Amino acid sequence: MCMRIWVFIVAMQCACAPSALSAVITFTDHTVAAGLATPDYGGICSPVDIEGDGDLDLMLWTYASIQNHFFLNDGTAHFQEATAMVGLESIGADAGGIFANIDNMGLPEVFNSTTANFAFVPNPLYHSSTGFPLEDIALEAGVHSVMDLTAPVWGDINSDGFVDLYVGSFPSLDEQNHPVLYVSQGPLSYTEEAQSRGIDFNENGQSHLWFDWEDDGDLDLFIGVFFSETPNLEDRIYANDGDGYFSWASTAFDPSSEITTSLHLADFDLDGDLDILAVHRDVESAVWCSDNGGFVNISESLNLNMPPRVIFDEYNDRKLATTVGDFDNDMDPDVFVAQWNAVLGYEPSNELWLNEGGVYVDRTLEAGLDQAVNSWFCSSADLNGDGFLDIYVVNDNGFGSRDTLWLNDGNGNHWLEIVPRGVISNLDGIGLRAWVTAGGVTQVQELYSSPSLPLRLHFGLASNEVVDEVVLRWPSGLLESYEDIAADQVFQPWEGGAFSWTGQGVYYR
């Protein structure tokens, strides 16, 4: 049956200023009480609801050749190890995994990339067919390889309702290595199509981001370059033509040739448009703001350039990872940075930058996060269900430190979390854009695949107890509006739920 397509233009009120100033926020080290006082794993931590019970569990991937670990959450940030039960105890030098529901059947799958792969360990794709333990289906699914792969991210590049996978690589370690784009051919079936679809980048990246750059309903790709064999190679954006074919947007922005360790998407300057935080390991970071079809760097005006501390001439603190979220629930995005250096006795402090009316202020000391420690990675999620984002930090146990779970002590502000469920779109709603209006302020977020974030959207609401309107633009193009949503809840909209589902609706394409 032919579906009528409507063009629907939404006039969004920009979130020019939060409805309340940033409230005081503090954190408490909850690691021991949570049951996580274990040796450091030195890798990546991913929050994920593995059972579909609403609680966010923790997956800890290792960089060293030791066992990965998976911890189930009881809903109150108390954890029990369930690595063998889940089936994710594989040993290898893992660069981390990325979760998504790739068959749209309910429970998440995970692709695990393995780097420094001198033992030629295959990169697994773990699938849940009848529950646990998960089974490796990489060979059957067409994603089996023994390449050195890094930083996988999911995104539906051709809007067919199934997510696709981009993974970076370390070509310098072996000439067979190259980045890959696995395009879904339907449930649990993929083909590698990077070159044929126009992504001709063949260096290595440590951070990647699928995002809707042109606000046209399809996902574009930002590649953050790490070590490069080509001099002066810079970060790149590949623009999607709408059918999942790409071209390098070489004039979109003017990045410097720096090591990019982290990419995040948020409205950092509160103008109603989404910006990109590109964190550079050794120098000042960039915030790329959309401007006349391209991007300009506004990090200095936001005070979010985060210059590194220089220890000696050849050493400085290195920003290895970031996570972004509204930690104080005051209606704007904040930034937490994990830092590392190589000098004993000069361990850095991780940093918490709070957005205070569009200008970022270092509140690490006030928040109680000024722990001198070398950190590899960080992730954020509401782990105890109180509506405030907590922070898990992976520390470097080569310096004798364990990981740290920082529980957010909260304040009087309200919140809303959105856990979308696609019907025509992919089940997780990756690529969904949401506008949330409360107290006369509209916030915008896009759900994107990131190892440091769960597949849900967290909105701080300041003093507002009711959300006036939630507007959702699904990856399929369907636009929906919900009104008068109570604050302080997890809202789970199903695609089409705002309409009587007869195959009709309002579409933006």
Coordinates of C-alpha atoms in Angstrom, one line a residue:
M1 CA 0.0 0.0 0.0
C2 CA 1.4 3.4 -0.9
M3 CA 1.9 5.7 2.0
R4 CA 1.1 9.4 1.7
I5 CA 4.2 11.5 2.6
W6 CA 3.7 14.8 4.2
V7 CA 6.2 17.6 4.7
F8 CA 5.9 19.0 8.2
I9 CA 7.8 22.1 9.3
V10 CA 8.3 22.6 13.0
A11 CA 9.2 26.0 14.4
M12 CA 11.3 25.2 17.5
Q13 CA 11.9 27.7 20.2
C14 CA 15.7 27.8 20.8
A15 CA 17.1 27.0 24.2
C16 CA 18.8 30.3 24.4
A17 CA 19.2 30.1 28.2
P18 CA 18.3 27.6 30.9
S19 CA 15.4 28.3 33.1
A20 CA 17.6 28.2 36.2
L21 CA 21.2 28.7 37.0
S22 CA 23.4 25.7 37.5
A23 CA 22.7 24.1 40.9
V24 CA 25.5 22.8 43.1
I25 CA 26.3 19.2 42.3
T26 CA 28.6 16.7 44.1
F27 CA 29.6 13.1 43.6
T28 CA 30.5 10.3 46.0
D29 CA 32.8 7.4 45.4
H30 CA 30.5 4.4 45.5
T31 CA 32.8 1.8 44.0
V32 CA 33.2 -0.5 47.0
A33 CA 29.6 -0.2 48.1
A34 CA 28.5 -1.0 44.6
G35 CA 30.5 -4.3 44.6
L36 CA 32.9 -3.0 41.9
A37 CA 36.1 -2.8 44.0
T38 CA 38.0 -5.0 41.6
P39 CA 41.4 -4.6 40.0
D40 CA 41.5 -2.0 37.2
Y41 CA 40.7 -3.4 33.7
G42 CA 42.4 -0.6 31.8
G43 CA 39.9 -0.5 28.9
I44 CA 36.4 0.8 28.1
C45 CA 33.2 0.8 30.2
S46 CA 29.8 0.7 28.5
P47 CA 26.4 1.1 30.2
V48 CA 23.7 -1.1 28.7
D49 CA 20.4 -2.7 29.6
I50 CA 21.4 -6.2 28.7
E51 CA 18.2 -7.9 30.1
G52 CA 15.6 -5.3 29.1
D53 CA 14.5 -4.7 32.7
G54 CA 15.2 -1.0 32.6
D55 CA 18.3 -1.1 34.8
L56 CA 21.6 -0.1 33.2
D57 CA 24.3 -2.7 33.6
L58 CA 28.1 -2.3 33.1
M59 CA 30.3 -3.9 30.5
L60 CA 34.1 -3.6 31.1
W61 CA 36.3 -4.3 28.2
T62 CA 40.0 -4.8 28.7
Y63 CA 43.0 -3.5 26.8
A64 CA 45.3 -6.1 28.3
S65 CA 45.1 -9.8 27.7
I66 CA 42.9 -10.5 30.7
Q67 CA 39.2 -11.4 31.0
N68 CA 36.5 -8.9 30.2
H69 CA 33.9 -8.4 32.9
F70 CA 30.1 -7.8 32.9
F71 CA 28.2 -6.6 35.9
L72 CA 24.4 -6.8 36.4
N73 CA 22.7 -3.9 38.1
D74 CA 19.9 -4.5 40.7
G75 CA 18.6 -1.0 39.9
T76 CA 20.2 0.7 42.8
A77 CA 23.8 0.8 41.6
H78 CA 24.7 -2.5 43.3
F79 CA 26.3 -4.9 41.0
Q80 CA 26.9 -8.6 40.7
E81 CA 29.4 -10.1 38.2
A82 CA 27.6 -12.1 35.5
T83 CA 30.3 -12.4 32.9
A84 CA 30.1 -16.1 32.3
M85 CA 26.3 -16.1 32.4
V86 CA 26.1 -13.4 29.8
G87 CA 28.8 -15.0 27.7
L88 CA 31.2 -12.0 27.3
E89 CA 34.2 -13.4 29.2
S90 CA 36.5 -13.6 26.1
I91 CA 40.1 -12.8 26.5
G92 CA 41.9 -10.4 24.1
A93 CA 43.3 -6.9 23.7
D94 CA 39.9 -5.3 23.3
A95 CA 39.4 -1.8 21.9
G96 CA 35.8 -2.0 23.3
G97 CA 32.5 -3.0 22.1
I98 CA 29.3 -1.2 21.0
F99 CA 25.8 -2.4 21.8
A100 CA 22.6 -2.1 19.7
N101 CA 19.6 -4.1 18.8
I102 CA 20.6 -5.2 15.3
D103 CA 17.8 -7.7 14.6
N104 CA 15.0 -5.5 16.1
M105 CA 14.0 -8.4 18.3
G106 CA 14.3 -7.0 21.8
L107 CA 17.7 -7.7 23.5
P108 CA 20.9 -5.9 22.4
E109 CA 23.7 -7.4 20.5
V110 CA 27.3 -6.2 20.7
F111 CA 30.2 -6.0 18.2
N112 CA 33.6 -6.2 19.9
S113 CA 36.6 -4.7 18.2
T114 CA 40.1 -6.0 18.9
T115 CA 43.2 -3.9 18.4
A116 CA 46.9 -4.7 18.7
N117 CA 45.7 -8.0 17.3
F118 CA 49.0 -9.8 17.1
A119 CA 47.4 -13.1 18.1
F120 CA 44.9 -12.7 15.2
V121 CA 41.8 -13.0 17.5
P122 CA 38.6 -12.6 15.4
N123 CA 36.4 -9.6 16.1
P124 CA 33.2 -11.2 17.5
L125 CA 29.6 -10.2 17.1
Y126 CA 27.6 -11.5 20.1
H127 CA 23.9 -12.2 19.5
S128 CA 21.1 -13.3 21.8
S129 CA 18.7 -15.7 20.2
T130 CA 17.1 -17.4 23.2
G131 CA 18.6 -15.4 26.1
F132 CA 22.0 -16.0 27.6
P133 CA 24.8 -16.8 27.1
L134 CA 25.3 -14.7 24.0
E135 CA 26.7 -16.4 20.9
D136 CA 29.3 -15.2 18.5
I137 CA 27.7 -15.0 15.0
A138 CA 30.4 -12.9 13.3
L139 CA 31.2 -15.5 10.7
E140 CA 27.5 -16.2 9.7
A141 CA 26.7 -12.4 9.8
G142 CA 29.5 -11.5 7.5
V143 CA 31.5 -9.4 9.9
H144 CA 34.2 -11.9 10.8
S145 CA 37.8 -10.6 10.5
V146 CA 41.1 -10.7 12.3
M147 CA 42.0 -7.1 11.6
D148 CA 43.0 -4.5 14.1
L149 CA 39.7 -2.6 14.5
T150 CA 38.8 0.4 16.7
A151 CA 35.9 2.5 17.9
P152 CA 32.8 0.8 16.3
V153 CA 29.6 2.8 16.0
W154 CA 26.1 1.8 14.9
G155 CA 23.8 3.9 12.6
D156 CA 21.1 3.3 10.0
I157 CA 22.7 4.9 7.0
N158 CA 19.9 4.1 4.5
S159 CA 16.9 4.3 6.7
D160 CA 15.9 0.7 6.1
G161 CA 15.2 0.0 9.8
F162 CA 18.4 -2.0 10.4
V163 CA 21.5 -0.5 11.9
D164 CA 24.8 -0.5 10.0
L165 CA 28.3 -0.5 11.5
Y166 CA 31.4 1.6 10.9
V167 CA 34.7 0.5 12.5
G168 CA 38.1 2.2 12.4
S169 CA 41.4 0.4 12.1
F170 CA 45.1 0.6 12.6
P171 CA 46.6 0.1 9.1
S172 CA 50.1 1.0 10.5
L173 CA 50.2 -2.3 12.4
D174 CA 49.5 -4.5 9.4
E175 CA 48.9 -3.8 5.7
Q176 CA 45.8 -5.9 5.7
N177 CA 44.1 -3.6 8.1
H178 CA 41.6 -1.0 6.9
P179 CA 38.4 0.7 8.2
V180 CA 35.2 -1.1 7.4
L181 CA 31.5 -0.2 6.8
Y182 CA 29.3 -3.2 7.4
V183 CA 25.9 -2.5 5.7
S184 CA 23.0 -4.5 6.9
Q185 CA 21.2 -6.7 4.3
G186 CA 18.4 -7.5 6.8
P187 CA 18.4 -9.2 10.2
L188 CA 21.9 -10.5 11.1
S189 CA 23.4 -10.2 7.7
Y190 CA 26.1 -7.7 6.6
T191 CA 28.4 -6.9 3.7
E192 CA 31.5 -4.7 3.8
E193 CA 30.9 -1.6 1.5
A194 CA 33.1 1.3 2.7
Q195 CA 34.8 1.9 -0.6
S196 CA 31.8 1.3 -2.8
R197 CA 29.7 3.7 -0.8
G198 CA 32.3 6.5 -1.0
I199 CA 34.1 6.3 2.4
D200 CA 37.6 6.1 1.0
F201 CA 39.3 7.0 4.3
N202 CA 42.1 4.4 4.9
E203 CA 43.9 5.8 8.0
N204 CA 42.9 5.2 11.6
G205 CA 40.5 6.8 13.9
Q206 CA 39.9 6.4 17.6
S207 CA 36.5 8.1 17.6
H208 CA 33.6 8.1 15.2
L209 CA 30.2 9.7 15.2
W210 CA 27.1 9.1 13.1
F211 CA 25.0 12.2 13.2
D212 CA 22.6 14.2 11.1
W213 CA 24.9 17.1 10.0
E214 CA 22.6 18.7 7.4
D215 CA 19.4 18.1 9.4
D216 CA 17.9 16.3 6.5
G217 CA 16.9 13.1 8.1
D218 CA 19.9 10.9 7.2
L219 CA 23.1 10.1 9.1
D220 CA 26.5 11.6 8.1
L221 CA 29.9 10.3 9.5
F222 CA 32.5 12.3 11.5
I223 CA 35.9 10.5 11.6
G224 CA 38.2 11.6 14.4
V225 CA 41.8 10.8 13.3
F226 CA 44.2 9.3 15.8
F227 CA 47.7 8.2 14.6
S228 CA 48.1 8.7 10.9
E229 CA 50.7 7.4 8.4
T230 CA 49.8 10.4 6.2
P231 CA 51.3 13.7 7.4
N232 CA 48.8 16.5 8.3
L233 CA 45.8 14.2 7.9
E234 CA 42.8 15.8 9.6
D235 CA 39.4 14.8 10.9
R236 CA 36.8 14.3 8.2
I237 CA 33.1 14.5 7.6
Y238 CA 31.4 12.3 5.0
A239 CA 28.0 13.6 3.9
N240 CA 25.2 11.1 3.2
D241 CA 23.3 11.6 -0.1
G242 CA 20.1 10.1 1.5
D243 CA 20.5 6.6 0.2
G244 CA 23.6 5.7 2.2
Y245 CA 26.3 6.8 -0.2
F246 CA 28.9 9.3 0.9
S247 CA 31.2 12.0 -0.2
W248 CA 33.9 13.7 1.7
A249 CA 32.8 17.2 2.7
S250 CA 36.3 18.6 2.5
T251 CA 35.3 22.2 2.9
A252 CA 32.9 21.7 5.8
F253 CA 35.4 22.8 8.4
D254 CA 39.0 23.5 8.9
P255 CA 40.4 21.2 11.6
S256 CA 44.0 21.1 12.8
S257 CA 46.0 17.9 12.5
E258 CA 45.6 16.7 16.1
I259 CA 44.9 13.4 17.8
T260 CA 41.1 13.2 18.3
T261 CA 40.1 10.9 21.2
S262 CA 36.4 11.6 21.6
L263 CA 33.4 13.0 19.8
H264 CA 30.1 14.0 21.3
L265 CA 27.0 15.7 19.9
A266 CA 25.0 18.3 22.0
D267 CA 23.7 21.9 21.9
F268 CA 26.7 23.3 23.7
D269 CA 26.0 27.0 22.9
L270 CA 22.2 26.7 23.6
D271 CA 21.1 28.1 20.2
G272 CA 18.8 25.2 19.3
D273 CA 21.3 23.5 16.9
L274 CA 23.5 20.5 17.6
D275 CA 27.3 21.0 17.9
I276 CA 30.2 18.6 17.9
L277 CA 32.7 18.4 20.7
A278 CA 36.0 17.1 19.2
V279 CA 38.4 16.4 22.1
H280 CA 42.1 16.5 21.2
R281 CA 44.5 14.5 23.2
D282 CA 47.4 16.9 23.6
V283 CA 46.1 20.4 22.6
E284 CA 43.0 22.5 22.9
S285 CA 39.7 20.9 22.0
A286 CA 37.2 22.1 19.4
V287 CA 33.4 22.7 19.5
W288 CA 32.2 22.7 15.9
C289 CA 29.1 24.8 15.5
S290 CA 26.9 24.6 12.4
D291 CA 27.4 27.7 10.2
N292 CA 26.2 28.3 6.6
G293 CA 26.5 24.7 5.6
G294 CA 29.8 24.2 7.4
F295 CA 31.3 24.4 10.9
V296 CA 33.2 27.0 12.9
N297 CA 35.1 26.3 16.1
I298 CA 33.4 28.1 19.1
S299 CA 35.2 26.4 21.9
E300 CA 37.1 29.5 23.0
S301 CA 33.9 31.6 23.3
L302 CA 32.3 28.8 25.4
N303 CA 35.5 28.4 27.5
L304 CA 35.4 24.7 26.5
N305 CA 38.8 24.6 24.7
M306 CA 40.2 22.9 27.8
P307 CA 44.0 23.5 27.3
P308 CA 46.2 20.7 28.7
R309 CA 48.4 21.2 31.7
V310 CA 52.1 21.0 30.7
I311 CA 54.3 19.1 33.2
F312 CA 57.6 19.1 31.4
D313 CA 58.6 20.2 28.0
E314 CA 57.8 16.8 26.5
Y315 CA 54.9 15.8 28.7
N316 CA 51.5 17.1 29.4
D317 CA 48.1 15.8 30.6
R318 CA 46.3 13.9 27.9
K319 CA 42.6 14.0 27.4
L320 CA 41.8 10.4 26.6
A321 CA 38.0 10.3 26.8
T322 CA 35.0 12.4 27.6
T323 CA 31.3 11.9 28.4
V324 CA 28.6 14.5 28.0
G325 CA 25.3 14.9 29.8
D326 CA 23.3 17.3 32.0
F327 CA 24.9 16.3 35.3
D328 CA 23.1 19.0 37.4
N329 CA 19.8 18.7 35.5
D330 CA 19.7 22.4 34.8
M331 CA 18.7 22.1 31.1
D332 CA 22.1 22.2 29.4
P333 CA 24.9 19.8 28.6
D334 CA 28.0 19.4 30.8
V335 CA 31.3 17.7 30.0
F336 CA 33.4 15.2 32.1
V337 CA 37.0 14.6 30.9
A338 CA 39.2 11.6 31.7
Q339 CA 42.9 12.5 31.8
W340 CA 46.2 10.6 31.8
N341 CA 49.9 11.4 31.8
A342 CA 53.1 9.4 31.9
V343 CA 54.8 11.1 34.9
L344 CA 54.7 9.4 38.3
G345 CA 53.9 11.9 41.0
Y346 CA 52.2 14.3 38.6
E347 CA 48.9 12.4 38.2
P348 CA 46.2 14.7 36.7
S349 CA 42.8 15.4 38.0
N350 CA 39.9 14.5 35.8
E351 CA 37.7 17.5 35.0
L352 CA 34.0 18.4 35.2
W353 CA 32.9 21.4 33.1
L354 CA 29.4 22.7 33.9
N355 CA 27.5 24.7 31.4
E356 CA 26.4 27.9 33.2
G357 CA 24.3 29.9 30.8
G358 CA 26.3 29.0 27.7
V359 CA 29.8 29.4 29.3
Y360 CA 31.6 26.4 30.7
V361 CA 33.1 26.6 34.2
D362 CA 35.5 24.0 35.7
R363 CA 33.6 22.7 38.8
T364 CA 35.8 19.7 39.4
L365 CA 36.9 20.8 42.9
E366 CA 33.4 21.8 44.1
A367 CA 31.9 18.5 42.8
G368 CA 34.5 16.4 44.7
L369 CA 36.0 14.9 41.6
D370 CA 39.5 16.3 42.1
Q371 CA 41.1 12.8 42.5
A372 CA 44.7 12.6 41.3
V373 CA 44.6 9.6 39.1
N374 CA 45.6 8.5 35.6
S375 CA 42.4 7.6 33.7
W376 CA 41.8 5.8 30.4
F377 CA 38.1 6.2 29.9
C378 CA 34.8 7.4 31.3
S379 CA 31.1 6.8 30.8
S380 CA 27.9 8.3 32.3
A381 CA 24.4 7.0 33.0
D382 CA 21.8 7.0 35.7
L383 CA 22.8 3.8 37.4
N384 CA 20.7 4.0 40.6
G385 CA 17.5 5.3 39.0
D386 CA 17.4 8.6 40.9
G387 CA 17.3 10.8 37.8
F388 CA 20.9 12.1 38.0
L389 CA 23.7 11.0 35.8
D390 CA 26.5 9.0 37.5
I391 CA 30.1 8.6 36.2
Y392 CA 32.2 5.5 35.8
V393 CA 35.9 6.1 35.3
V394 CA 38.3 3.5 34.1
N395 CA 41.7 4.1 35.7
D396 CA 45.2 2.9 34.7
N397 CA 46.2 0.2 37.2
G398 CA 49.8 0.5 35.9
F399 CA 49.8 3.4 38.4
G400 CA 48.2 1.3 41.2
S401 CA 44.7 2.7 41.0
R402 CA 41.3 0.9 40.6
D403 CA 38.3 2.1 38.7
T404 CA 35.9 4.6 40.3
L405 CA 32.1 4.7 40.2
W406 CA 31.1 8.3 41.1
L407 CA 27.4 8.4 42.2
N408 CA 25.7 11.8 41.6
D409 CA 24.4 13.2 44.9
G410 CA 21.7 15.1 43.1
N411 CA 19.9 18.3 43.8
G412 CA 16.3 19.6 43.6
N413 CA 16.1 19.7 39.8
H414 CA 13.8 17.5 37.8
W415 CA 14.5 15.3 34.8
L416 CA 13.1 13.2 32.0
E417 CA 14.7 10.2 30.2
I418 CA 13.5 9.0 26.8
V419 CA 13.9 5.4 25.8
P420 CA 12.5 5.3 22.2
R421 CA 11.3 2.1 20.5
G422 CA 11.2 2.1 16.8
V423 CA 8.6 0.3 14.7
I424 CA 9.5 1.3 11.1
S425 CA 12.8 2.7 12.3
N426 CA 15.5 0.6 14.1
L427 CA 14.2 -0.6 17.5
D428 CA 16.7 1.5 19.5
G429 CA 15.8 4.6 17.6
I430 CA 19.4 5.4 16.8
G431 CA 19.3 8.7 14.8
L432 CA 16.1 9.9 16.5
R433 CA 16.1 13.6 17.2
A434 CA 14.1 14.9 20.2
W435 CA 12.9 18.4 21.2
V436 CA 11.8 18.8 24.8
T437 CA 10.0 22.0 25.9
A438 CA 9.5 22.9 29.6
G439 CA 9.2 26.3 31.3
G440 CA 9.5 28.1 28.0
V441 CA 12.8 26.5 27.1
T442 CA 13.3 24.0 24.3
Q443 CA 16.2 21.5 24.4
V444 CA 17.3 19.4 21.5
Q445 CA 19.2 16.1 21.5
E446 CA 19.9 13.3 19.0
L447 CA 20.3 9.7 20.0
Y448 CA 23.7 8.5 18.7
S449 CA 25.9 5.4 19.2
S450 CA 28.7 6.0 21.7
P451 CA 30.6 3.5 23.9
S452 CA 30.3 6.0 26.8
L453 CA 26.5 6.5 26.7
P454 CA 23.5 4.2 26.9
L455 CA 20.9 4.2 24.1
R456 CA 18.6 6.7 25.8
L457 CA 18.3 10.4 26.1
H458 CA 18.5 12.3 29.4
F459 CA 17.0 15.8 29.8
G460 CA 17.4 17.9 32.9
L461 CA 14.3 20.0 33.6
A462 CA 15.5 22.4 36.3
S463 CA 12.5 23.4 38.5
N464 CA 9.9 22.2 35.9
E465 CA 7.6 19.4 37.1
V466 CA 5.8 19.0 33.7
V467 CA 7.2 18.8 30.2
D468 CA 5.0 20.9 28.0
E469 CA 5.8 19.1 24.8
V470 CA 8.1 16.3 23.4
V471 CA 8.6 16.3 19.7
L472 CA 10.3 13.3 18.2
R473 CA 11.6 12.9 14.7
W474 CA 12.2 9.2 14.1
P475 CA 14.9 7.9 11.7
S476 CA 12.0 6.9 9.3
G477 CA 11.1 10.6 9.1
L478 CA 7.9 10.3 11.2
L479 CA 7.3 13.3 13.4
E480 CA 5.3 12.9 16.6
S481 CA 4.3 15.2 19.4
Y482 CA 3.4 14.4 23.0
E483 CA 2.1 17.0 25.5
D484 CA 2.0 17.4 29.3
I485 CA 4.4 14.7 30.3
A486 CA 5.1 14.4 34.0
A487 CA 8.7 15.0 35.0
D488 CA 10.9 12.5 36.9
Q489 CA 10.2 9.4 34.8
V490 CA 11.5 7.2 32.1
F491 CA 9.3 7.9 29.1
Q492 CA 9.2 5.1 26.5
P493 CA 7.5 6.1 23.3
W494 CA 6.8 3.6 20.5
E495 CA 7.1 4.9 17.0
G496 CA 3.6 5.8 15.8
G497 CA 2.2 5.8 19.3
A498 CA 1.0 9.4 19.1
F499 CA -1.2 8.4 16.2
S500 CA -3.8 5.8 15.6
W501 CA -1.4 3.5 13.8
T502 CA -2.9 2.9 10.4
G503 CA 0.2 3.5 8.3
Q504 CA -0.6 7.2 8.2
G505 CA 1.2 10.0 10.0
V506 CA 3.2 13.2 9.5
Y507 CA 6.5 12.7 7.7
Y508 CA 9.5 14.9 7.2
R509 CA 11.6 14.1 4.2

